[in-house]
Amino acid sequence: MTANEIRLSFLSYFERNGHRIVASSPLVPHDDPTLLFTNAGMNQFKDVFLGKEKRDYTRATTAQKCMRVSGKHNDLDNVGPSFRHHTFFEMLGNFSFGDYFKREAIPFAWKLLTEEWKLQPDRLWATIFNGDAAVPRDDEACDIWRKFLPVERIGELGAADNFWQMGDTGPCGRCSEIYYFRGSEVGCNEEAAGGVCRGSSAAATASSKIWNNVFMEFDRQANGTLNPLPAPSIDTGMGLERVTAVIQGHLSNYDTDLFTPLLRAIGERAGTTHRGTMEPPDVSMRVVADHMRAMTFLIADGVVPSNEMRGHVLRKIMRRAMRHGQRLGVLEPFLHTLVDVIVREFGDAYPELKAGRSAIVQVVRSEEERFDAVLTDGLPKLEDVLDKAAAGNKVVSGDVAFRL
Ligand code: GLY
């Protein structure tokens, strides 16, 4: 299956099981000061979980655009040296708002993976919450999993892995994560490629974490107290990039068709090919590919580069992509020429890309030109200041540093 087919198949499976297909919300959260960017499928339903908002459906399914570059969930530093981390990614999810709970959610997940997508059942394993002073062990999830998995393939982990919350406050609960075992011979693929393992130890070794099923029961307050939600609910999140890698039989998300057309286009500009190693050209190609997707989707959702808040994060991502482009030997502005690849690959699933195409190209191009001018103008000034400081008292004044 192509990634586009996997996305559609997830949504239609849950639609057949009574869920409303809801469009992704924008990457800029609506009216939520606790979040810089949308970081999970449940964000747009936060008030529904909290009982503050009612919808005319109690089951939903989405393919949600997410960014994890700030706050509680931040993967920026892993991008490039990792085969599985992204700043922008798509999260597939199914949600129950006081409708079904664990007894339906776990079988829904199991049947999709093993019957619809035909993943080998004996390669799947799951984890449950092992309990702490505030919330007990998840005996119920363990019992349900026992219908599908032998006990040795049900792991028990603490809050860092098996208690999910979108931020410091808000809806949260114990969760159960589903892993796909790739084979003991696989080990950590980053390490095999000459890098270091990234991510949690389990995810970094022979298994890929593919799906998180959150059993929403609490609303965490700023003082840490857990108040009960109006009704137990379900929130799940499955990274499309990871599950596509599993289904397509790749160890790296960057080898899936979510990335290969873009990496090919970057390679054509740079006169190289992505070989999936930890060598500088490949790391830089992954950074450019990841950041290119992030900037295109962010600009389509109305973010523009600036020196504040979201605009600052976008500018940081864009300039990081430009610097890696230069490391690839592409010295002239070229990122704007890659926008069309993303519009072509993702425009059917996210029509805002097609609608915003020319504005996106223009914003990327002018930021590239601006950065070019900053470097052309600023580097000689910096060198001059450093030379003078080296020859004098070895101090650059705060005023000069600020202007630089
Ligand atoms: N909301 C579930 C997750 O992001 O993993």
PDB file of C-alpha atoms in Angstrom, residues 215-366:
ATOM      1  CA  PHE A 215      -7.525   5.793  27.959  1.00  0.00           C
ATOM      2  CA  MET A 216      -8.544   9.343  28.832  1.00  0.00           C
ATOM      3  CA  GLU A 217      -9.897   9.626  32.356  1.00  0.00           C
ATOM      4  CA  PHE A 218      -8.430  12.736  33.971  1.00  0.00           C
ATOM      5  CA  ASP A 219      -8.038  16.485  33.590  1.00  0.00           C
ATOM      6  CA  ARG A 220      -4.675  17.486  35.061  1.00  0.00           C
ATOM      7  CA  GLN A 221      -4.713  20.805  36.913  1.00  0.00           C
ATOM      8  CA  ALA A 222      -1.812  23.252  37.115  1.00  0.00           C
ATOM      9  CA  ASN A 223      -1.064  22.050  40.662  1.00  0.00           C
ATOM     10  CA  GLY A 224      -0.783  18.458  39.388  1.00  0.00           C
ATOM     11  CA  THR A 225      -4.135  17.233  40.745  1.00  0.00           C
ATOM     12  CA  LEU A 226      -5.979  14.744  38.544  1.00  0.00           C
ATOM     13  CA  ASN A 227      -9.703  15.542  38.315  1.00  0.00           C
ATOM     14  CA  PRO A 228     -11.941  12.945  36.623  1.00  0.00           C
ATOM     15  CA  LEU A 229     -13.204  13.713  33.118  1.00  0.00           C
ATOM     16  CA  PRO A 230     -17.015  13.764  32.693  1.00  0.00           C
ATOM     17  CA  ALA A 231     -16.769  10.342  30.996  1.00  0.00           C
ATOM     18  CA  PRO A 232     -13.966   7.864  30.205  1.00  0.00           C
ATOM     19  CA  SER A 233     -12.892   8.433  26.613  1.00  0.00           C
ATOM     20  CA  ILE A 234     -10.472   7.185  23.975  1.00  0.00           C
ATOM     21  CA  ASP A 235      -7.720   9.060  22.151  1.00  0.00           C
ATOM     22  CA  THR A 236      -5.292   7.211  19.920  1.00  0.00           C
ATOM     23  CA  GLY A 237      -2.289   8.321  17.933  1.00  0.00           C
ATOM     24  CA  MET A 238      -0.423   6.422  15.233  1.00  0.00           C
ATOM     25  CA  GLY A 239       2.342   8.160  13.297  1.00  0.00           C
ATOM     26  CA  LEU A 240       1.617   7.635   9.600  1.00  0.00           C
ATOM     27  CA  GLU A 241       5.355   7.770   8.854  1.00  0.00           C
ATOM     28  CA  ARG A 242       6.197   4.893  11.213  1.00  0.00           C
ATOM     29  CA  VAL A 243       3.324   2.623  10.318  1.00  0.00           C
ATOM     30  CA  THR A 244       3.997   3.198   6.623  1.00  0.00           C
ATOM     31  CA  ALA A 245       7.617   2.133   7.188  1.00  0.00           C
ATOM     32  CA  VAL A 246       6.392  -1.068   8.867  1.00  0.00           C
ATOM     33  CA  ILE A 247       3.787  -1.867   6.198  1.00  0.00           C
ATOM     34  CA  GLN A 248       6.159  -1.066   3.324  1.00  0.00           C
ATOM     35  CA  GLY A 249       8.931  -3.096   4.986  1.00  0.00           C
ATOM     36  CA  HIS A 250      11.440  -0.284   5.555  1.00  0.00           C
ATOM     37  CA  LEU A 251      13.571   0.310   8.626  1.00  0.00           C
ATOM     38  CA  SER A 252      13.666   4.042   8.004  1.00  0.00           C
ATOM     39  CA  ASN A 253      10.660   6.331   7.615  1.00  0.00           C
ATOM     40  CA  TYR A 254      12.733   8.204   5.048  1.00  0.00           C
ATOM     41  CA  ASP A 255      12.616   5.172   2.746  1.00  0.00           C
ATOM     42  CA  THR A 256       8.817   5.321   2.503  1.00  0.00           C
ATOM     43  CA  ASP A 257       6.942   7.092  -0.263  1.00  0.00           C
ATOM     44  CA  LEU A 258       6.177   9.906   2.201  1.00  0.00           C
ATOM     45  CA  PHE A 259       9.785  11.012   1.727  1.00  0.00           C
ATOM     46  CA  THR A 260      11.342   9.385  -1.329  1.00  0.00           C
ATOM     47  CA  PRO A 261       9.953  11.791  -3.969  1.00  0.00           C
ATOM     48  CA  LEU A 262      11.209  14.732  -1.921  1.00  0.00           C
ATOM     49  CA  LEU A 263      14.605  13.167  -1.225  1.00  0.00           C
ATOM     50  CA  ARG A 264      14.936  12.431  -4.930  1.00  0.00           C
ATOM     51  CA  ALA A 265      14.223  16.075  -5.770  1.00  0.00           C
ATOM     52  CA  ILE A 266      16.724  17.280  -3.134  1.00  0.00           C
ATOM     53  CA  GLY A 267      19.268  14.811  -4.533  1.00  0.00           C
ATOM     54  CA  GLU A 268      18.746  16.159  -8.056  1.00  0.00           C
ATOM     55  CA  ARG A 269      19.486  19.720  -6.874  1.00  0.00           C
ATOM     56  CA  ALA A 270      22.505  18.584  -4.829  1.00  0.00           C
ATOM     57  CA  GLY A 271      23.852  16.051  -7.329  1.00  0.00           C
ATOM     58  CA  THR A 272      23.659  13.201  -4.859  1.00  0.00           C
ATOM     59  CA  THR A 273      21.428  10.326  -3.722  1.00  0.00           C
ATOM     60  CA  HIS A 274      20.068   9.561  -0.267  1.00  0.00           C
ATOM     61  CA  ARG A 275      21.597   6.264   0.845  1.00  0.00           C
ATOM     62  CA  GLY A 276      20.232   6.142   4.385  1.00  0.00           C
ATOM     63  CA  THR A 277      23.574   6.409   6.153  1.00  0.00           C
ATOM     64  CA  MET A 278      24.800   8.624   8.981  1.00  0.00           C
ATOM     65  CA  GLU A 279      27.221  10.389   6.618  1.00  0.00           C
ATOM     66  CA  PRO A 280      26.839  14.185   6.306  1.00  0.00           C
ATOM     67  CA  PRO A 281      25.104  14.305   2.916  1.00  0.00           C
ATOM     68  CA  ASP A 282      22.406  11.862   4.033  1.00  0.00           C
ATOM     69  CA  VAL A 283      21.879  13.554   7.409  1.00  0.00           C
ATOM     70  CA  SER A 284      21.562  16.931   5.692  1.00  0.00           C
ATOM     71  CA  MET A 285      19.190  15.526   3.094  1.00  0.00           C
ATOM     72  CA  ARG A 286      16.929  14.204   5.858  1.00  0.00           C
ATOM     73  CA  VAL A 287      17.000  17.568   7.639  1.00  0.00           C
ATOM     74  CA  VAL A 288      16.079  19.401   4.432  1.00  0.00           C
ATOM     75  CA  ALA A 289      13.289  16.900   3.655  1.00  0.00           C
ATOM     76  CA  ASP A 290      11.826  17.032   7.144  1.00  0.00           C
ATOM     77  CA  HIS A 291      12.040  20.815   7.440  1.00  0.00           C
ATOM     78  CA  MET A 292      10.694  21.316   3.930  1.00  0.00           C
ATOM     79  CA  ARG A 293       7.510  19.469   4.874  1.00  0.00           C
ATOM     80  CA  ALA A 294       7.256  21.420   8.125  1.00  0.00           C
ATOM     81  CA  MET A 295       7.683  24.839   6.498  1.00  0.00           C
ATOM     82  CA  THR A 296       5.276  24.068   3.655  1.00  0.00           C
ATOM     83  CA  PHE A 297       2.491  22.912   5.973  1.00  0.00           C
ATOM     84  CA  LEU A 298       3.115  25.724   8.475  1.00  0.00           C
ATOM     85  CA  ILE A 299       2.986  28.447   5.839  1.00  0.00           C
ATOM     86  CA  ALA A 300      -0.148  26.869   4.336  1.00  0.00           C
ATOM     87  CA  ASP A 301      -1.716  27.277   7.787  1.00  0.00           C
ATOM     88  CA  GLY A 302      -0.852  30.965   7.908  1.00  0.00           C
ATOM     89  CA  VAL A 303       2.435  31.043   9.846  1.00  0.00           C
ATOM     90  CA  VAL A 304       5.035  33.455   8.433  1.00  0.00           C
ATOM     91  CA  PRO A 305       8.690  33.670   9.419  1.00  0.00           C
ATOM     92  CA  SER A 306       9.322  36.316  12.066  1.00  0.00           C
ATOM     93  CA  ASN A 307      11.241  36.823  15.298  1.00  0.00           C
ATOM     94  CA  GLU A 308       8.416  35.921  17.643  1.00  0.00           C
ATOM     95  CA  MET A 309       6.601  32.804  18.791  1.00  0.00           C
ATOM     96  CA  ARG A 310       5.454  30.555  15.951  1.00  0.00           C
ATOM     97  CA  GLY A 311       7.081  32.705  13.298  1.00  0.00           C
ATOM     98  CA  HIS A 312      10.387  32.371  15.120  1.00  0.00           C
ATOM     99  CA  VAL A 313      10.166  28.564  15.195  1.00  0.00           C
ATOM    100  CA  LEU A 314       9.336  28.581  11.499  1.00  0.00           C
ATOM    101  CA  ARG A 315      12.293  30.886  10.760  1.00  0.00           C
ATOM    102  CA  LYS A 316      14.586  28.627  12.798  1.00  0.00           C
ATOM    103  CA  ILE A 317      13.438  25.570  10.834  1.00  0.00           C
ATOM    104  CA  MET A 318      13.795  27.376   7.499  1.00  0.00           C
ATOM    105  CA  ARG A 319      17.291  28.650   8.250  1.00  0.00           C
ATOM    106  CA  ARG A 320      18.356  25.253   9.514  1.00  0.00           C
ATOM    107  CA  ALA A 321      17.151  23.762   6.197  1.00  0.00           C
ATOM    108  CA  MET A 322      19.053  26.472   4.297  1.00  0.00           C
ATOM    109  CA  ARG A 323      22.280  25.798   6.178  1.00  0.00           C
ATOM    110  CA  HIS A 324      21.957  22.077   5.480  1.00  0.00           C
ATOM    111  CA  GLY A 325      21.250  22.918   1.834  1.00  0.00           C
ATOM    112  CA  GLN A 326      24.552  24.784   1.770  1.00  0.00           C
ATOM    113  CA  ARG A 327      26.289  21.785   3.328  1.00  0.00           C
ATOM    114  CA  LEU A 328      24.936  19.812   0.392  1.00  0.00           C
ATOM    115  CA  GLY A 329      26.679  22.275  -1.876  1.00  0.00           C
ATOM    116  CA  VAL A 330      23.543  24.107  -3.041  1.00  0.00           C
ATOM    117  CA  LEU A 331      24.547  27.720  -2.513  1.00  0.00           C
ATOM    118  CA  GLU A 332      21.690  29.479  -4.269  1.00  0.00           C
ATOM    119  CA  PRO A 333      18.070  29.630  -2.979  1.00  0.00           C
ATOM    120  CA  PHE A 334      16.448  26.309  -3.858  1.00  0.00           C
ATOM    121  CA  LEU A 335      14.005  25.337  -1.139  1.00  0.00           C
ATOM    122  CA  HIS A 336      11.140  27.172  -2.832  1.00  0.00           C
ATOM    123  CA  THR A 337      11.570  24.892  -5.861  1.00  0.00           C
ATOM    124  CA  LEU A 338      10.756  21.878  -3.651  1.00  0.00           C
ATOM    125  CA  VAL A 339       7.338  23.146  -2.539  1.00  0.00           C
ATOM    126  CA  ASP A 340       5.676  21.684  -5.634  1.00  0.00           C
ATOM    127  CA  VAL A 341       6.830  18.175  -4.774  1.00  0.00           C
ATOM    128  CA  ILE A 342       5.002  18.420  -1.458  1.00  0.00           C
ATOM    129  CA  VAL A 343       1.914  19.978  -3.016  1.00  0.00           C
ATOM    130  CA  ARG A 344       1.852  17.135  -5.554  1.00  0.00           C
ATOM    131  CA  GLU A 345       2.309  14.365  -2.958  1.00  0.00           C
ATOM    132  CA  PHE A 346       0.048  15.714  -0.189  1.00  0.00           C
ATOM    133  CA  GLY A 347      -2.317  18.120  -1.936  1.00  0.00           C
ATOM    134  CA  ASP A 348      -5.178  15.625  -2.299  1.00  0.00           C
ATOM    135  CA  ALA A 349      -5.195  14.824   1.427  1.00  0.00           C
ATOM    136  CA  TYR A 350      -4.618  18.458   2.443  1.00  0.00           C
ATOM    137  CA  PRO A 351      -6.277  20.778  -0.116  1.00  0.00           C
ATOM    138  CA  GLU A 352      -4.953  23.889   1.686  1.00  0.00           C
ATOM    139  CA  LEU A 353      -1.580  23.079   0.117  1.00  0.00           C
ATOM    140  CA  LYS A 354      -3.010  23.420  -3.385  1.00  0.00           C
ATOM    141  CA  ALA A 355      -4.922  26.559  -2.454  1.00  0.00           C
ATOM    142  CA  GLY A 356      -1.861  28.178  -0.864  1.00  0.00           C
ATOM    143  CA  ARG A 357       0.778  26.943  -3.306  1.00  0.00           C
ATOM    144  CA  SER A 358       1.898  30.244  -4.816  1.00  0.00           C
ATOM    145  CA  ALA A 359       1.914  32.091  -1.466  1.00  0.00           C
ATOM    146  CA  ILE A 360       4.002  29.283   0.061  1.00  0.00           C
ATOM    147  CA  VAL A 361       6.534  29.442  -2.783  1.00  0.00           C
ATOM    148  CA  GLN A 362       6.764  33.209  -2.401  1.00  0.00           C
ATOM    149  CA  VAL A 363       7.239  33.128   1.401  1.00  0.00           C
ATOM    150  CA  VAL A 364       9.944  30.454   1.163  1.00  0.00           C
ATOM    151  CA  ARG A 365      11.715  32.283  -1.615  1.00  0.00           C
ATOM    152  CA  SER A 366      11.775  35.641   0.143  1.00  0.00           C
TER     153      SER A 366
END
